[in-house]
Coordinates of C-alpha atoms and ligand atoms in Angstrom, one line a residue:
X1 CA 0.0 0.0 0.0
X2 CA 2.7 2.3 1.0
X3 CA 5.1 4.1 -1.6
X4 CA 9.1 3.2 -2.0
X5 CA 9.6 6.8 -0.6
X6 CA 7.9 6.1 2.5
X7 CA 9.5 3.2 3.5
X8 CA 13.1 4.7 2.8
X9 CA 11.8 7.6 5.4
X10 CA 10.6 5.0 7.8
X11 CA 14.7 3.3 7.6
X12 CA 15.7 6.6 7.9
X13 CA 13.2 7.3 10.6
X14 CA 14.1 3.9 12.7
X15 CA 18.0 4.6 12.2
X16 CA 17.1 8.0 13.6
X17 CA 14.9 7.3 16.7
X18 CA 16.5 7.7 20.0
X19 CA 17.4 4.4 22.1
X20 CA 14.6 3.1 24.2
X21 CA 14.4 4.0 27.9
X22 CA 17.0 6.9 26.9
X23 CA 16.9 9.1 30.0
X24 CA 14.3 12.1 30.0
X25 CA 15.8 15.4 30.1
X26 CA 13.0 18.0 31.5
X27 CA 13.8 21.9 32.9
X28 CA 11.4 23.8 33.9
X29 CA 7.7 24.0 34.0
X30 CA 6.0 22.8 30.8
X31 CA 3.0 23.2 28.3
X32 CA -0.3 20.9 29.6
X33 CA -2.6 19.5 26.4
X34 CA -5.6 18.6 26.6
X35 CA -6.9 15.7 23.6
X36 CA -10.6 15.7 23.1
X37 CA -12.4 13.4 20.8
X38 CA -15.7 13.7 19.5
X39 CA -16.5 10.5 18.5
X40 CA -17.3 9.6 14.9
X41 CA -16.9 13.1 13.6
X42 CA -16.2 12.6 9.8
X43 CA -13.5 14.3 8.1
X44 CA -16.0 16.6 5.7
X45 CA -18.6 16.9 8.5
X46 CA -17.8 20.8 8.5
X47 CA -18.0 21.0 4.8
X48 CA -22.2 21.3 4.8
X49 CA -22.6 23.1 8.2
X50 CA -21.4 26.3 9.1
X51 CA -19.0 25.9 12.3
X52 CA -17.8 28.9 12.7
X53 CA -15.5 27.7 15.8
X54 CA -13.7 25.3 13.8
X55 CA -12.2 27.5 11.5
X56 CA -11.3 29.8 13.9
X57 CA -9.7 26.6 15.5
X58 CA -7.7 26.3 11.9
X59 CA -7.0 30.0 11.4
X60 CA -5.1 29.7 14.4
X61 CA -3.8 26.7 14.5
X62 CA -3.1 23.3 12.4
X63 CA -5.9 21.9 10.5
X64 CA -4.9 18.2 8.7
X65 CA -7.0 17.9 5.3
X66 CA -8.1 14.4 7.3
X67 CA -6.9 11.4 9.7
X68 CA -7.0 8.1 8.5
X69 CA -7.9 6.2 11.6
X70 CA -6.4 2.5 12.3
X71 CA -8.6 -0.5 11.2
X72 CA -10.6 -1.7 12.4
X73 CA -12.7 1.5 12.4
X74 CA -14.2 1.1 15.9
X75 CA -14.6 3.1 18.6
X76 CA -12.5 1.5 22.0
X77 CA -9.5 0.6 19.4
X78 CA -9.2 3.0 17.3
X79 CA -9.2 5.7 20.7
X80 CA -6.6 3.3 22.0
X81 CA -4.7 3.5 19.3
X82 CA -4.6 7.3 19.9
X83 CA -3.1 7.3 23.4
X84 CA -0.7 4.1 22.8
X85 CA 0.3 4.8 18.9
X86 CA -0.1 1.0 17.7
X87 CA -1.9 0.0 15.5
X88 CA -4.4 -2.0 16.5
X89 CA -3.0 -6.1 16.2
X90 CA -0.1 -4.4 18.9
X91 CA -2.2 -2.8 21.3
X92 CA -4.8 -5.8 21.6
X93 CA -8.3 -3.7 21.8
X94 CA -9.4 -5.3 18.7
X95 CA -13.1 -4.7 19.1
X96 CA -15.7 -2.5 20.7
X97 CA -16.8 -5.9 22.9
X98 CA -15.4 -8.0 25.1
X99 CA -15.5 -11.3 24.3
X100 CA -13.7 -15.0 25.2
X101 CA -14.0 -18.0 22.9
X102 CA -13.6 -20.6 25.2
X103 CA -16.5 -18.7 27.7
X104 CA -18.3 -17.9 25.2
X105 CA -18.7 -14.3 27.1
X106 CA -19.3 -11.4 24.9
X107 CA -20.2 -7.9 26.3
X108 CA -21.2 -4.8 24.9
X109 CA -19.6 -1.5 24.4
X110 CA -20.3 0.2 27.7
X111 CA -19.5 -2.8 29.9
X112 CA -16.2 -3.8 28.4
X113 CA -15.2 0.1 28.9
X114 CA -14.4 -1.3 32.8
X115 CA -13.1 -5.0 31.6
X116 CA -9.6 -4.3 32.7
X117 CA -7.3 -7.1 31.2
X118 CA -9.2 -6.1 27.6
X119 CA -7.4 -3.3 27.8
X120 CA -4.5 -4.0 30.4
X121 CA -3.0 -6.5 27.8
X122 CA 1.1 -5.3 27.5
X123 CA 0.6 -1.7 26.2
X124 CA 0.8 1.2 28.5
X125 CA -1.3 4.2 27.1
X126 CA 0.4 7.9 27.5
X127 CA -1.4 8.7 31.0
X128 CA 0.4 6.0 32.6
X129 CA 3.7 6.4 30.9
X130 CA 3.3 10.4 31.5
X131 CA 2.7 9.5 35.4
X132 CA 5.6 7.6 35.8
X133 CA 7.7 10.5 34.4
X134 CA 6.4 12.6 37.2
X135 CA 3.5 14.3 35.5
X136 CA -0.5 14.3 36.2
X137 CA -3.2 13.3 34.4
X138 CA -6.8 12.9 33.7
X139 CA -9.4 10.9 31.8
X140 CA -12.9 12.5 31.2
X141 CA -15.1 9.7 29.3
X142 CA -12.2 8.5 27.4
X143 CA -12.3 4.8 26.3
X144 CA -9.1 2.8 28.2
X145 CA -8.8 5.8 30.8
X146 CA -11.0 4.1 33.6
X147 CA -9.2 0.8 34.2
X148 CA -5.8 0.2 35.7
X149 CA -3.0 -0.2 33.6
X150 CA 0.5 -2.8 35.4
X151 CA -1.2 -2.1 38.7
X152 CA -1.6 1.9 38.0
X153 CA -4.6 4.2 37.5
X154 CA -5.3 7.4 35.8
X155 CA -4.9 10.4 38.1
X156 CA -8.3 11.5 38.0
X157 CA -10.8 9.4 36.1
X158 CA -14.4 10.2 35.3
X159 CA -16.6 7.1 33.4
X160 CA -19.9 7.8 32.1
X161 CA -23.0 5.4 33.7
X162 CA -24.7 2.8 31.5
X163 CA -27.7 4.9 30.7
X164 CA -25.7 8.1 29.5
X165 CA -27.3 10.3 27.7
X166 CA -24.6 11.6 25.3
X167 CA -26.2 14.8 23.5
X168 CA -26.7 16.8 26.8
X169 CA -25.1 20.3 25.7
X170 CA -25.7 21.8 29.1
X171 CA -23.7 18.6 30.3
X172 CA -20.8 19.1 27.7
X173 CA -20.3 22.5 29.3
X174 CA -20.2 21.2 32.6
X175 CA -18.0 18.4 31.5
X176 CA -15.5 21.2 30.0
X177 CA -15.5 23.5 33.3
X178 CA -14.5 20.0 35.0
X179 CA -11.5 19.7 33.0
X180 CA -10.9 22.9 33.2
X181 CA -10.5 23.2 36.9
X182 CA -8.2 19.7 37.0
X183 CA -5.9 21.7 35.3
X184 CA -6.3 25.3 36.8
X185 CA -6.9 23.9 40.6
X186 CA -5.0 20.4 40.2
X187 CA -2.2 20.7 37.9
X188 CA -2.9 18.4 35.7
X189 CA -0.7 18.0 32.9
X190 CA -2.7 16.0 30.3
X191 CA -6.2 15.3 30.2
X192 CA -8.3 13.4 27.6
X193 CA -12.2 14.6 27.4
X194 CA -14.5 11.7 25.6
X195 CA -17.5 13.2 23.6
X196 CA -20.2 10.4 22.5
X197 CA -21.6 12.8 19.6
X198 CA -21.8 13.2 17.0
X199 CA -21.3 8.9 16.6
X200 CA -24.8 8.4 17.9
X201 CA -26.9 10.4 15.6
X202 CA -24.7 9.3 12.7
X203 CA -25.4 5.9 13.4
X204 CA -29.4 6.8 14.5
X205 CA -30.1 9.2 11.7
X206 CA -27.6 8.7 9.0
X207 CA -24.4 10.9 8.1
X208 CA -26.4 13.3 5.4
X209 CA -29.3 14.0 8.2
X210 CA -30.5 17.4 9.1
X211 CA -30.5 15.8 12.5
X212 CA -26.4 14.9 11.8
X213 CA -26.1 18.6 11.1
X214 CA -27.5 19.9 14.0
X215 CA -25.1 17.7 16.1
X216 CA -21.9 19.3 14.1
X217 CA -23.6 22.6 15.0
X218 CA -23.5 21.5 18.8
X219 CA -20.0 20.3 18.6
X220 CA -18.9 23.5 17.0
X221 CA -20.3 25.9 19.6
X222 CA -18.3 23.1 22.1
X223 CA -15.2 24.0 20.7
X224 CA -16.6 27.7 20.6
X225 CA -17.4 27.0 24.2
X226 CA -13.9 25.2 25.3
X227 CA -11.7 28.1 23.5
X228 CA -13.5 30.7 25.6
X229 CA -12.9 28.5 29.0
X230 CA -9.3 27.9 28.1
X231 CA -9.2 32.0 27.6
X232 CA -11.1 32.5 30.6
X233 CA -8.9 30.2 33.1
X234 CA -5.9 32.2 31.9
X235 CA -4.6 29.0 29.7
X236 CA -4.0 30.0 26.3
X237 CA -0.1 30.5 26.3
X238 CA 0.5 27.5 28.2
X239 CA -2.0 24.9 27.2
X240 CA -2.0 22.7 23.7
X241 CA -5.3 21.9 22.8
X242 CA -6.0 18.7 19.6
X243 CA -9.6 18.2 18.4
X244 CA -9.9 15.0 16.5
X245 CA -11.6 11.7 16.6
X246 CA -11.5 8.2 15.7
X247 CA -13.4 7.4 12.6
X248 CA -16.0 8.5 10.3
X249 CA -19.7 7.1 9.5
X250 CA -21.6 6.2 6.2
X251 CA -24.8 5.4 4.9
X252 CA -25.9 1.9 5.3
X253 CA -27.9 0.6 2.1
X254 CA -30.7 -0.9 4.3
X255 CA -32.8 -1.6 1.6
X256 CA -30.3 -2.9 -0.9
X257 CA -31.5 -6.3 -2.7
X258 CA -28.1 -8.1 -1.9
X259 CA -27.9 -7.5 1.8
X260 CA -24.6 -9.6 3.3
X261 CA -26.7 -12.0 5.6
X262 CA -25.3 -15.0 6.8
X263 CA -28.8 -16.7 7.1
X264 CA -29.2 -16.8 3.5
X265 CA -25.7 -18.3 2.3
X266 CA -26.7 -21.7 0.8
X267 CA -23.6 -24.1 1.7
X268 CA -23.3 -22.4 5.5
X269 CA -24.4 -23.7 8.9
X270 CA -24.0 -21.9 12.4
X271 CA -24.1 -25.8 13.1
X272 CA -20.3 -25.6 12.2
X273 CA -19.5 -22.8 14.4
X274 CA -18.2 -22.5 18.0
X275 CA -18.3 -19.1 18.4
X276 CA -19.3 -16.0 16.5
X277 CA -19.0 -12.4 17.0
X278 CA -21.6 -10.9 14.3
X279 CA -24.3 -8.4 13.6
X280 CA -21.9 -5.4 14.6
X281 CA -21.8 -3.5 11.6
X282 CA -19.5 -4.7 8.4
X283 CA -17.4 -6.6 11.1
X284 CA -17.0 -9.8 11.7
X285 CA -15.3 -12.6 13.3
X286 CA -15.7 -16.5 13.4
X287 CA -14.4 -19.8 15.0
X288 CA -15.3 -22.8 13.3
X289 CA -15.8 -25.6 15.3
X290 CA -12.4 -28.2 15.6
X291 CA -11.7 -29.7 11.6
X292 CA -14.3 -27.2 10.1
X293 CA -12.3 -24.7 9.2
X294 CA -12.0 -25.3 6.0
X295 CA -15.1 -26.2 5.0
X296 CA -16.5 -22.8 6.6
X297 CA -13.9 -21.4 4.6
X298 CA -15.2 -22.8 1.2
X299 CA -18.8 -22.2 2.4
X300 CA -18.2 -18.3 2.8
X301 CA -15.0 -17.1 0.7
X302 CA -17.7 -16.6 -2.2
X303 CA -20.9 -16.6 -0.1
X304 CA -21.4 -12.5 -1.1
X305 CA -19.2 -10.4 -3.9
X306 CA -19.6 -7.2 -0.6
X307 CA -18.3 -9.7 1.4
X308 CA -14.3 -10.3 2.4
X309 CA -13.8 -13.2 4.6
X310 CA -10.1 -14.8 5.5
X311 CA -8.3 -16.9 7.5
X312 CA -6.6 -14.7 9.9
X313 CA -3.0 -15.2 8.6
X314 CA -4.3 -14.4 5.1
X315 CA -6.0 -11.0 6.2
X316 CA -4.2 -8.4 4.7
X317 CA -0.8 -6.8 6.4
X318 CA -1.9 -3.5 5.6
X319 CA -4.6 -3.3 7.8
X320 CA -1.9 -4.3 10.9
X321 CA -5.5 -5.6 12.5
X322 CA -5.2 -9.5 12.1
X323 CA -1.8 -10.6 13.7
X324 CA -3.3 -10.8 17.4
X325 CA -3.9 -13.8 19.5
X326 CA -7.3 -12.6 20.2
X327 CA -8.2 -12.8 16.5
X328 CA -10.0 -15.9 15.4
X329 CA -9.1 -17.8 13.1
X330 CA -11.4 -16.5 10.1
X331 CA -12.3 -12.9 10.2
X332 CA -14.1 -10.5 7.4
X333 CA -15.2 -7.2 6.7
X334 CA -17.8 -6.0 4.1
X335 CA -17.9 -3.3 1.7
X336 CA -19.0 0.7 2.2
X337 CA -23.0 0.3 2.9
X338 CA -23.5 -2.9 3.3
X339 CA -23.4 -4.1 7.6
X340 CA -23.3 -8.3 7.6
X341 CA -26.1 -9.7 9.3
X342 CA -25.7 -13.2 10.9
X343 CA -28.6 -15.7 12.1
X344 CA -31.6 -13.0 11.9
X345 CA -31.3 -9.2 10.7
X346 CA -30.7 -7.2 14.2
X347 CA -29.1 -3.9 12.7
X348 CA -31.2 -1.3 11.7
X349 CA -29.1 2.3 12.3
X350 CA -28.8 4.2 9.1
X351 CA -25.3 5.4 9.9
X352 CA -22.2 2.9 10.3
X353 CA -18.3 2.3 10.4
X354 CA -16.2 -0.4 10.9
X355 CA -15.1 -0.4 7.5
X356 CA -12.0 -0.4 5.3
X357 CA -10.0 2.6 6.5
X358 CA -9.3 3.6 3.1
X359 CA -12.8 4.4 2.5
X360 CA -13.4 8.4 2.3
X361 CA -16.5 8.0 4.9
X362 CA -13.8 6.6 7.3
X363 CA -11.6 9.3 7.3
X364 CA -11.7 11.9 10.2
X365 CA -10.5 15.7 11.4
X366 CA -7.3 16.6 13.3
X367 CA -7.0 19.9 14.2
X368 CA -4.6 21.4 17.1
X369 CA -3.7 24.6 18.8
X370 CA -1.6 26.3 21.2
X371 CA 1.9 27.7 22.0
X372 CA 3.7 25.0 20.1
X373 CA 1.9 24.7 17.2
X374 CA 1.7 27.1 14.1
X375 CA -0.7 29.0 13.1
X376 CA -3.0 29.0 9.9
X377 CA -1.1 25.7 8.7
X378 CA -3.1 23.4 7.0
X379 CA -1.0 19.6 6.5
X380 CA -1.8 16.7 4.3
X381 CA -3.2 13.5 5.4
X382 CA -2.0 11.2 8.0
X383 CA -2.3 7.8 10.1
X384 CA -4.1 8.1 13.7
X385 CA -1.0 6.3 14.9
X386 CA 1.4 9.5 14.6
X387 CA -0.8 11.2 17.2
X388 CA 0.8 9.4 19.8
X389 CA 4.8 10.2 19.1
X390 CA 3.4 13.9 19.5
X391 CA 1.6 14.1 22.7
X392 CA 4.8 12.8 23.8
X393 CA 7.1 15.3 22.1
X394 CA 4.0 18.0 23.5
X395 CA 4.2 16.7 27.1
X396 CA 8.0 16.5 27.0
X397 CA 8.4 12.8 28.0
X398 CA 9.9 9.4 26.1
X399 CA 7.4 7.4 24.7
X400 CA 7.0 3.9 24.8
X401 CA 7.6 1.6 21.6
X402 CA 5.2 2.4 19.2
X403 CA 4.0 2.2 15.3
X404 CA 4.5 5.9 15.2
X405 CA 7.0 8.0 13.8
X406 CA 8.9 10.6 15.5
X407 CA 8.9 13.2 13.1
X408 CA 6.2 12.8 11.4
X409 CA 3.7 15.6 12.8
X410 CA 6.6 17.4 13.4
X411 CA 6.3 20.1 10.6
X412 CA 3.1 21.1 12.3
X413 CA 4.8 22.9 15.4
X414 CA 6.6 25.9 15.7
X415 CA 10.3 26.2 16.2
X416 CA 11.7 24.2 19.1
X417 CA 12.0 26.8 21.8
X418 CA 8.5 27.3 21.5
X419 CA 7.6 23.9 23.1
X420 CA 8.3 24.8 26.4
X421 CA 7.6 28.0 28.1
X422 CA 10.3 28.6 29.0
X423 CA 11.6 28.9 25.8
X424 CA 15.9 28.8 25.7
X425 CA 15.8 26.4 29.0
X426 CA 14.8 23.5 26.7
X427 CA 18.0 23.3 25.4
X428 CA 20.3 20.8 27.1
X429 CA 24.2 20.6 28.0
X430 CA 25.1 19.0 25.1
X431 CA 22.9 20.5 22.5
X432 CA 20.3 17.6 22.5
X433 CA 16.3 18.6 22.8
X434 CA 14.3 18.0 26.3
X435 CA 11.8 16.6 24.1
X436 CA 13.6 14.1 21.8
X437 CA 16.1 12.4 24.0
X438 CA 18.8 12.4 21.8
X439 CA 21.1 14.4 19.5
X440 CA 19.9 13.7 16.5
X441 CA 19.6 17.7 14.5
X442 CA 15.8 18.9 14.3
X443 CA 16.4 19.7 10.7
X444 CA 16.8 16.1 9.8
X445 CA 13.6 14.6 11.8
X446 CA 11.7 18.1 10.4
X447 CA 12.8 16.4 6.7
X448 CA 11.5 13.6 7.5
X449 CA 8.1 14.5 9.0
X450 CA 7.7 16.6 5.4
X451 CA 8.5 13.0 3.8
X452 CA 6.1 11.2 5.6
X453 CA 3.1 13.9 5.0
X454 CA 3.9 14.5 1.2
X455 CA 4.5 10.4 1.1
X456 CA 1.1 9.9 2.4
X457 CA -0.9 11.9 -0.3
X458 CA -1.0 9.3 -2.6
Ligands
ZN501 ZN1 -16.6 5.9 17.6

C-alpha cells in the first residue's frame, strides 16, 4: 500500500529514533494538552454546516486535510490507538466488545469500557507512561482511561453510567468547566475529554441528516465554548489543545437487494460454528468448530461479492489488524454500505463504520492549537497512529515503543524553543532537545516529517 519513498523515510526514521528508555531530560515548567475526541466526527462533516468555531480553531492553528484512523474503524480501538500509537493487532483492543472464545462471554460497548485485562494486555497508554515521568493526568469519558494499567490508575478518572445520555449540551459544558479546573486547581498536565456525539446520531439518523447537522452545529459551539474557558482560566499561552476523533460514518444501504446475511448463504451452517462475534456493523469474526475450518472457509469465501472473509494469517498486512492472538481464526469485513447480518437481521441504524480505513467515509479531522503549534497551517493526510509520538514530544516525555514515527507531525509545530515555556531552558548541556532524548539535528527529523506527510498523499 505504502510508496518506495515512504519506506526509505521509515529506515531513515528507525536509524534516527533515539534508544529506548533513553533518560528524559526536563527543565522547567511545561505546556499541559488537553486531547478531546468527539466521537465519529467525519473528516468533511464541516463542509455542509457552518462551524464557525472550527475554523477559527484552523485560522489559528493546524488543521490536517483528514486522519485516516487505524482499522478496524471502531470506537475502543481506534481511541486506544490514539493514546498508545499502535496499531491495532499491537495494542490488543481489537473490538468494541469484550468477548472470550472458550467462555463464550461477549459484552457490549459500555460494559467492556471497565473490563480491565481487555485493555491492560502489555501496552501502556500515554497517561500512565506520562505518570511515571512525574506528571498528572486525567481521563474525562475516554475509552481505556478508567481501568488500571501494570497495577496503575489514571490520576483522575471520570466514566460515564450505562444509561448516559450523550447529547446533553448543558452537560458538555459542565464536563469542559470539569476539566478545566483539574488543570487550573489540580495541575494536571494531560487530560483526555470523551465526547459520544456526533457517533450516535450518525449511526441513528444517518451521516447526510439534518439531525447529523444539527449535532456538528453542537459540537462547534463546544469548541466555541472550550476556546472561551481555556481563555477565561488564563490557559491559552500554556495549554495545547488537539480536536480529532477516531473514525467517520456512512450510509448503510438498508434496503439494498443483496444484503450480506449469513442466514441466506446456501452451503453455511451456524451448526459448524463455535463461536461467533456478528451483527456489529460490516465486522466480523468466526471460530469454526475443531476440523471445520476449511469447509466454513469454502462455504463463505464466495458466499457474497460485498463480502471479504479470511483466514486470519491471510487477512491483509496493511490493515496491521489481524496478527493478534485474540483474533480468530477466520475474520471479514464488508464493503462501504453494506453491515453483515448473521442468524436474523438485528441492525437497523442508518449510519455505520467499521469499515475499510481507506474508504473516504472513514476518514476523520485533526485539528490542534496552542503555544507549540503554528498557526494558519493546514497539512496533508496522515495515520491516527502518529498522534501518539506527539503528545509525547508536547508533554516532554519518552514514549513507549510504538508504530508511530517521531517526526512525522513534526512540521506542524513551531520552532523548538516554543515547546516549552520557558523557551531557551529547553536546550540541554550538550545540545540535545528535552523533548527528543537524543542528538539527533531537528532539521533532519523536520525532513523527514515533510517526507512522511507528502508520502502519504498518494
Ligand atoms: Zn466511535
Amino acid at each position: 500500500m505504502r510508496c518506495p519513498a515512504i519506506l526509505l523515510t521509515v529506515a531513515l526514521a528507525t536509524l534516527l529514533a533515539p534508544g529506548a528508555g533513553a533518560p528524559v531530560h526536563r527543565q522547567g515548567s511545561r505546556h499541559k494538552l488537553l486531547l478531546v475526541s468527539f466521537d465519529g466526527f467525519r473528516w468533511n462533516y464541516d463542509q455542509d454546516v457552518d462551524t464557525p468555531n472550527l475554523d477559527a480553531m484552523a485560522r489559528d492553528g493546524v488543521k490536517a486535510r483528514y486522519m485516516t484512523p487505524a482499522f478496524v474503524t471502531m470506537t475502543s480501538p481506534c481511541h486506544f490507538t490514539l493514546v498508545t500509537g499502535k496499531y491495532i493487532e499491537n495494542h490488543g483492543v481489537v473490538h468494541n466488545m469484550y468477548y472470550s472464545t472458550t467462555s463464550k462471554v461477549k459484552l457490549p460497548y459500555h460494559a467492556t469500557l471497565g473490563v480491565q485485562r481487555w485493555w491492560d494486555n502489555g501496552s501502556v497508554p500515554i497517561w500512565i507512561t506520562a505518570q511515571r515521568q512525574g506528571l498528572k493526568t486525567g481521563s474525562f469519558f475516554y475509552p481505556g482511561g478508567n481501568v488500571t494499567y501494570q497495577g496503575v490508575a489514571v490520576t483522575r478518572s471520570r466514566k460515564e453510567g450505562v444509561l448516559h445520555n450523550y447529547k446533553n449540551e448543558t452537560e458538555w459544558r459542565a464536563n469542559v468547566d470539569t476539566v478545566m479546573a483539574w488543570f487550573t486547581e489540580e495541575d494536571l498536565d494531560l487530560v483526555t475529554l470523551y465526547f459520544g456525539e456526533p457517533d450516535s446520531t450518525g449511526h441513528k439518523y444517518g451521516p447526510e441528516s439534518r439531525e447529523r447537522k444539527e449535532m456538528v452545529q453542537q459540537v462547534d459551539r463546544t469548541v466555541g465554548y472550550l476556546r472561551e474557558r481555556i481563555a477565561h482560566s488564563h490557559l491559552t499561552d500554556s495549554l495545547n489543545l488537539i480536536v480529532t476523533s477516531d473514525h467517520g460514518m456512512t450510509t448503510v444501504n438498508k434496503r439494498a437487494g443483496d444484503l450480506v446475511e449469513f442466514h441466506k448463504f446456501p452451503n453455511f451452517t451456524f451448526q459448524d460454528i463455535e463461536f461467533e462475534l456478528l451483527d456489529y456493523g460490516p465486522n466480523g469474526m468466526l471460530l469454526p468448530k475443531d476440523g471445520r475450518l476449511e469447509k466454513v472457509y469454502n462455504a463463505l469465501k464466495d458466499a457474497h461479492p460485498k463480502l471479504h472473509v479470511y483466514k486470519q494469517e491471510e487477512f491483509p498486512e496493511a490493515f496491521h489488524y489481524a496478527n493478534n492472538p485474540r483474533i480468530t481464526p477466520l475474520l471479514m469485513y464488508s464493503d462501504l454500505g453494506y453491515v453483515i447480518h448473521g442468524r436474523v437481521n438485528v441492525q437497523f441504524n442508518n449510519g455505520e463504520h467499521g469499515f475499510d480505513n481507506n474508504d473516504m467515509d472513514m476518514k476523520t479531522i485533526f485539528r490542534a492549537v496552542g503555544p507549540s503549534f503554528q498557526v494558519g497551517l493546514e497539512v496533508e493526510p496522515f495515520e491516527s497512529i502518529h498522534v501518539y509520538e506527539l503528545m509525547c514530544q508536547l508533554l516532554g516525555i519518552v514514549p513507549e515503543a510504538n508504530d508511530g514515527h517521531p517526526g512525522a507531525l513534526r512540521p506542524m509545530l513551531r520552532t523548538e524553543s516554543a515547546l516549552l515555556p520557558d523557551g531557551g531552558s529547553a536546550l540541554l548541556p550538550d545540545g540535545g532537545s528535552a523533548l527528543l532524548p537524543s542528538s539527533q539535528p531537528l532539521l533532519m527529523m523536520g525532513l523527514l516529517g515533510t517526507m512522511i506527510l507528502l508520502s502519504e498523499v498518494a
